[in-house]
Coordinates of N, CA, C and O in Angstrom, one line a residue:
M1230 N 67.9 -24.5 64.6 CA 67.6 -23.6 65.7 C 68.9 -23.3 66.0 O 68.8 -21.9 66.4
R1231 N 69.7 -23.8 66.0 CA 71.3 -23.6 66.5 C 71.6 -22.0 65.7 O 72.3 -21.2 66.0
H1232 N 71.3 -22.5 64.4 CA 72.0 -21.7 63.2 C 71.2 -20.2 63.6 O 71.8 -19.2 63.5
L1233 N 70.0 -20.3 63.7 CA 69.1 -19.1 64.0 C 69.8 -18.4 65.3 O 69.8 -17.1 65.2
M1234 N 69.9 -19.1 66.4 CA 70.4 -18.5 67.5 C 71.6 -17.7 67.6 O 71.9 -16.8 67.9
L1235 N 72.6 -18.3 66.5 CA 73.7 -17.6 66.2 C 73.9 -16.6 65.7 O 74.4 -15.4 66.0
V1236 N 72.9 -16.5 64.6 CA 72.9 -15.4 63.7 C 72.3 -14.4 64.5 O 72.8 -13.1 64.6
L1237 N 71.0 -14.5 65.3 CA 70.5 -13.5 66.2 C 71.5 -13.0 67.2 O 71.5 -11.8 67.4
S1238 N 72.3 -13.8 67.9 CA 73.2 -13.2 68.7 C 74.1 -12.4 68.1 O 74.8 -11.4 68.6
L1239 N 74.7 -12.7 67.1 CA 75.8 -11.8 66.1 C 75.0 -10.6 65.8 O 75.8 -9.6 65.9
A1240 N 73.9 -10.5 65.1 CA 73.3 -9.4 65.1 C 73.0 -8.4 66.1 O 73.4 -7.3 66.0
V1241 N 72.7 -9.0 67.3 CA 72.4 -8.0 68.5 C 73.9 -7.7 68.8 O 74.4 -6.5 69.2
S1242 N 75.0 -8.4 69.0 CA 76.3 -7.9 69.3 C 76.8 -6.7 68.4 O 77.6 -6.0 68.6
A1243 N 76.5 -7.0 67.0 CA 76.7 -5.9 66.2 C 76.2 -4.4 66.4 O 76.8 -3.7 66.0
V1244 N 75.0 -4.6 66.6 CA 74.3 -3.5 66.9 C 74.9 -2.7 68.2 O 75.0 -1.7 68.4
V1245 N 75.2 -3.5 69.3 CA 75.5 -3.3 70.5 C 77.0 -2.5 70.4 O 77.4 -1.8 71.1
L1246 N 77.8 -3.1 69.7 CA 79.3 -2.9 69.5 C 79.7 -1.8 68.5 O 80.6 -1.8 68.2
V1247 N 78.6 -1.3 67.6 CA 78.9 -0.5 66.9 C 79.7 0.9 67.4 O 78.9 1.5 68.4
P1248 N 80.9 1.1 66.9 CA 81.5 2.2 67.5 C 81.0 3.7 67.3 O 80.9 3.9 66.3
G1249 N 81.1 4.6 68.4 CA 80.8 6.1 68.2 C 79.1 6.3 68.1 O 78.9 7.3 67.6
V1250 N 78.3 5.5 68.0 CA 77.0 5.6 67.8 C 76.5 5.2 69.3 O 76.3 4.0 69.6
S1251 N 75.6 6.2 69.5 CA 75.1 6.1 71.0 C 73.5 6.2 70.8 O 73.0 6.7 70.0
F1252 N 72.6 5.3 71.5 CA 71.1 5.3 71.2 C 70.6 6.5 71.5 O 69.7 7.0 71.2
A1253 N 71.2 7.3 72.5 CA 70.8 8.5 72.9 C 70.9 9.8 71.9 O 70.5 10.9 72.1
D1254 N 71.7 9.5 70.9 CA 72.1 10.6 70.0 C 71.1 10.9 69.1 O 70.3 9.9 68.5
T1255 N 70.8 11.9 68.9 CA 69.7 12.1 67.4 C 70.6 13.0 66.6 O 71.4 13.7 67.2
C1256 N 70.3 12.4 65.2 CA 71.0 13.4 64.2 C 69.9 14.0 63.4 O 68.8 13.8 63.3
V1257 N 70.3 15.1 62.6 CA 69.6 16.1 61.6 C 70.3 15.7 60.6 O 71.4 16.2 60.6
S1258 N 69.6 15.9 59.5 CA 70.4 16.1 58.1 C 70.7 17.6 57.8 O 69.7 18.5 58.4
C1259 N 71.9 17.9 57.0 CA 72.3 19.1 56.8 C 72.1 19.3 55.2 O 72.6 18.2 54.5
G1260 N 71.3 20.2 54.7 CA 71.1 20.5 53.4 C 72.3 21.2 52.7 O 73.2 21.5 53.2
S1261 N 72.0 21.5 51.3 CA 72.8 22.1 50.5 C 72.9 23.6 50.9 O 72.0 24.1 51.6
G1262 N 74.2 24.0 50.8 CA 74.6 25.0 51.5 C 75.3 25.2 52.9 O 75.5 26.2 53.4
S1263 N 75.3 23.9 53.1 CA 75.9 23.7 54.6 C 77.3 24.1 54.4 O 77.9 23.5 53.4
S1264 N 78.2 24.6 55.4 CA 79.6 24.6 55.6 C 80.3 23.4 56.0 O 79.5 22.7 56.7
N1265 N 81.5 23.6 56.0 CA 82.3 22.6 56.2 C 82.2 21.1 55.9 O 82.4 20.1 56.4
G1266 N 81.1 20.9 54.9 CA 81.0 19.7 54.2 C 80.0 18.7 55.0 O 79.7 17.6 54.8
C1267 N 79.4 19.4 56.2 CA 78.5 18.7 56.9 C 77.4 18.1 56.3 O 76.7 19.0 55.4
Q1268 N 77.0 16.9 56.4 CA 75.9 16.2 56.0 C 74.8 15.5 56.9 O 73.8 15.8 56.5
Q1269 N 75.5 15.4 58.1 CA 74.7 15.2 59.3 C 75.4 16.0 60.2 O 76.2 16.3 60.5
C1270 N 74.3 16.5 61.4 CA 74.9 17.0 62.8 C 74.5 15.9 63.9 O 72.9 15.8 64.3
R1271 N 75.1 15.2 64.7 CA 75.1 14.5 65.9 C 74.9 15.5 66.9 O 75.5 15.9 67.2
M1272 N 73.6 15.0 67.8 CA 73.4 15.9 69.0 C 73.2 14.9 69.9 O 72.2 14.4 70.4
P1273 N 74.3 14.7 70.7 CA 74.3 13.5 72.0 C 73.2 14.3 72.9 O 73.2 15.5 73.3
G1274 N 72.4 13.5 73.6 CA 71.5 13.7 74.6 C 70.0 14.4 74.0 O 69.3 14.5 74.6
G1275 N 70.0 14.1 72.6 CA 68.7 14.4 72.1 C 68.4 15.7 71.3 O 69.4 16.6 71.2
D1276 N 67.3 15.8 70.9 CA 66.9 17.1 69.9 C 66.2 18.2 70.6 O 65.3 17.9 70.9
T1277 N 67.2 18.9 70.9 CA 66.6 20.2 71.7 C 67.0 21.3 70.9 O 67.7 21.4 69.8
Q1278 N 66.3 22.5 70.9 CA 66.5 23.9 70.6 C 67.9 24.4 70.7 O 68.6 24.8 69.7
A1279 N 68.5 24.2 72.0 CA 70.0 24.6 72.0 C 70.9 23.7 71.1 O 71.8 24.2 70.3
A1280 N 70.6 22.5 71.0 CA 71.5 21.4 70.2 C 71.2 21.9 68.4 O 72.2 22.0 68.0
R1281 N 70.2 22.5 68.0 CA 70.1 22.6 66.8 C 70.6 23.9 66.5 O 71.4 24.2 65.4
K1282 N 70.7 24.9 67.5 CA 71.6 26.1 67.3 C 73.0 25.8 67.2 O 73.7 26.6 66.3
E1283 N 73.4 24.9 67.9 CA 74.8 24.6 68.0 C 75.0 23.9 66.8 O 76.3 23.9 66.2
C1284 N 74.4 23.0 66.3 CA 74.6 22.6 64.9 C 74.6 23.7 63.5 O 75.6 23.7 62.8
E1285 N 73.7 24.6 63.7 CA 73.9 25.5 62.9 C 75.0 26.5 63.1 O 75.6 26.9 62.2
K1286 N 75.5 26.8 64.2 CA 76.9 27.5 64.4 C 77.8 26.3 63.8 O 79.1 27.2 63.1
K1287 N 77.7 25.4 63.7 CA 78.9 24.5 63.3 C 78.9 24.2 61.6 O 79.8 24.0 60.8
G1288 N 77.6 25.0 60.9 CA 77.7 25.4 59.8 C 76.6 24.2 59.2 O 76.7 24.3 57.6
C1289 N 75.6 23.5 59.7 CA 74.7 23.0 59.2 C 73.4 23.6 58.9 O 72.8 24.1 60.1
K1290 N 72.8 23.5 57.7 CA 71.6 23.8 57.3 C 70.7 23.0 57.3 O 70.4 22.0 56.8
I1291 N 69.9 23.0 58.7 CA 69.0 21.4 58.9 C 67.8 21.4 57.9 O 67.1 22.7 57.9
T1292 N 67.6 20.2 57.8 CA 66.7 19.9 56.9 C 65.5 19.2 57.3 O 64.4 18.9 56.7
G1293 N 66.2 18.3 58.5 CA 65.1 17.5 58.9 C 66.1 16.5 59.8 O 67.2 16.6 59.8
T1294 N 65.2 15.8 60.6 CA 65.8 14.8 61.5 C 66.2 13.5 60.5 O 65.4 13.3 59.5
S1295 N 67.2 12.6 61.0 CA 67.3 11.3 60.4 C 67.9 10.3 61.5 O 68.5 10.9 62.5
S1296 N 68.1 9.1 60.9 CA 68.7 8.4 62.0 C 70.3 8.7 61.7 O 70.7 9.0 60.6
C1297 N 71.2 8.3 62.8 CA 72.4 8.7 62.7 C 73.2 7.7 61.6 O 73.0 6.4 62.0
S1298 N 73.8 8.2 60.9 CA 74.8 7.3 59.9 C 76.1 6.8 60.4 O 76.9 7.6 61.1
S1299 N 76.4 5.6 60.3 CA 78.0 5.1 60.7 C 78.7 5.0 59.5 O 79.5 4.3 59.4
A1300 N 78.0 5.3 58.1 CA 78.9 5.1 56.9 C 80.0 6.0 56.7 O 80.2 7.2 57.2
A1301 N 81.2 5.6 56.2 CA 82.7 6.1 56.3 C 82.3 7.3 55.3 O 83.2 8.3 55.4
N1302 N 81.2 7.5 54.1 CA 81.4 8.5 53.1 C 80.3 9.6 53.7 O 80.0 10.4 52.9
V1303 N 79.6 9.6 55.0 CA 78.9 10.6 55.5 C 79.7 11.6 56.4 O 80.1 11.0 57.5
K1304 N 79.9 13.0 56.0 CA 80.4 13.9 56.8 C 79.6 14.1 57.9 O 78.5 14.7 58.0
V1305 N 79.9 13.9 59.2 CA 79.2 14.1 60.3 C 79.9 15.0 61.4 O 80.8 14.9 61.8
C1306 N 79.0 16.0 61.5 CA 79.5 17.4 62.5 C 79.0 16.8 63.9 O 77.8 16.7 64.2
K1307 N 79.7 16.8 64.9 CA 79.3 16.1 66.0 C 79.4 17.2 67.1 O 80.3 17.9 67.2
L1308 N 78.4 17.3 67.8 CA 78.6 18.5 69.1 C 79.3 17.8 69.9 O 79.2 16.9 70.6
E1309 N 80.0 18.6 70.9 CA 80.8 18.4 71.7 C 80.1 18.1 73.0 O 79.2 19.2 73.4
V1310 N 80.0 17.4 74.0 CA 79.4 17.1 75.4 C 80.5 17.5 76.3 O 81.3 16.5 76.3
P1311 N 80.3 18.5 77.0 CA 81.3 18.8 78.2 C 81.3 17.3 79.1 O 80.2 16.9 79.6
Q1312 N 82.4 16.9 79.3 CA 82.6 15.7 80.1 C 82.9 16.3 81.8 O 83.2 16.9 82.1
A1313 N 82.0 15.4 82.5 CA 82.0 16.0 83.9 C 83.4 15.1 84.6 O 83.6 14.1 84.2
P1314 N 83.8 15.7 85.3 CA 84.9 15.0 86.0 C 84.8 13.9 86.6 O 83.7 13.6 87.4
I1315 N 85.6 12.7 86.7 CA 85.5 11.4 87.3 C 85.6 11.7 88.5 O 86.5 12.1 89.3
K1316 N 84.7 11.3 89.4 CA 84.9 11.4 90.9 C 85.4 10.0 91.5 O 84.9 9.1 91.0
T1317 N 86.4 10.0 92.2 CA 86.9 8.7 92.7 C 87.0 8.8 94.0 O 86.9 9.8 94.8
A1318 N 86.7 7.7 94.7 CA 86.7 7.6 96.2 C 88.0 7.3 96.9 O 88.8 6.6 96.4
M1319 N 88.4 8.3 97.9 CA 89.4 8.0 98.8 C 89.4 7.2 99.5 O 88.7 7.5 100.7
L1320 N 90.3 6.1 99.6 CA 90.3 5.1 100.5 C 91.4 5.3 101.7 O 92.3 5.8 101.2
D1321 N 90.9 5.2 102.7 CA 91.7 5.5 103.9 C 92.3 4.4 104.2 O 92.0 3.3 105.0
V1322 N 93.4 4.2 103.6 CA 94.4 3.1 103.6 C 95.8 3.5 104.5 O 96.4 4.3 104.3
P1323 N 95.9 2.6 105.3 CA 97.0 2.6 106.7 C 98.3 2.3 105.4 O 98.4 1.6 105.0
E1324 N 99.4 3.4 105.9 CA 100.7 3.1 105.0 C 101.3 2.0 105.6 O 101.3 1.4 106.7
C1325 N 102.1 1.3 104.6 CA 102.6 0.3 105.0 C 104.3 0.8 105.2 O 104.9 1.4 104.7
R1326 N 104.4 0.3 106.5 CA 106.0 0.5 107.0 C 107.1 -0.6 107.1 O 106.7 -1.5 107.7
A1327 N 108.1 -0.4 106.5 CA 109.1 -1.7 106.8 C 109.8 -1.7 107.9 O 110.2 -0.4 108.4
N1328 N 109.9 -2.5 109.0 CA 110.5 -2.3 110.2 C 111.9 -2.7 110.3 O 112.4 -3.6 109.7

């Protein structure tokens, strides 16, 4: 039973800690004739018509949807998601003065 729990916890950790793959990302397969060597196009935020058009602009000839690959031998063209500026709270802290 301990062995099973260890294996399950390691499996869940591996899925959660896979770098660069988000569960909100959707990928499409790029067929023959795609430029830039793209085999997949990753669309953060989901499969939308605007995202598909951006993938086509990157050179992907879309043949269908697929799961996002994390394999090193698959060339993935990723759409850039504009990052919102990080807002920080300004704390009103009195200055420390040496007497």
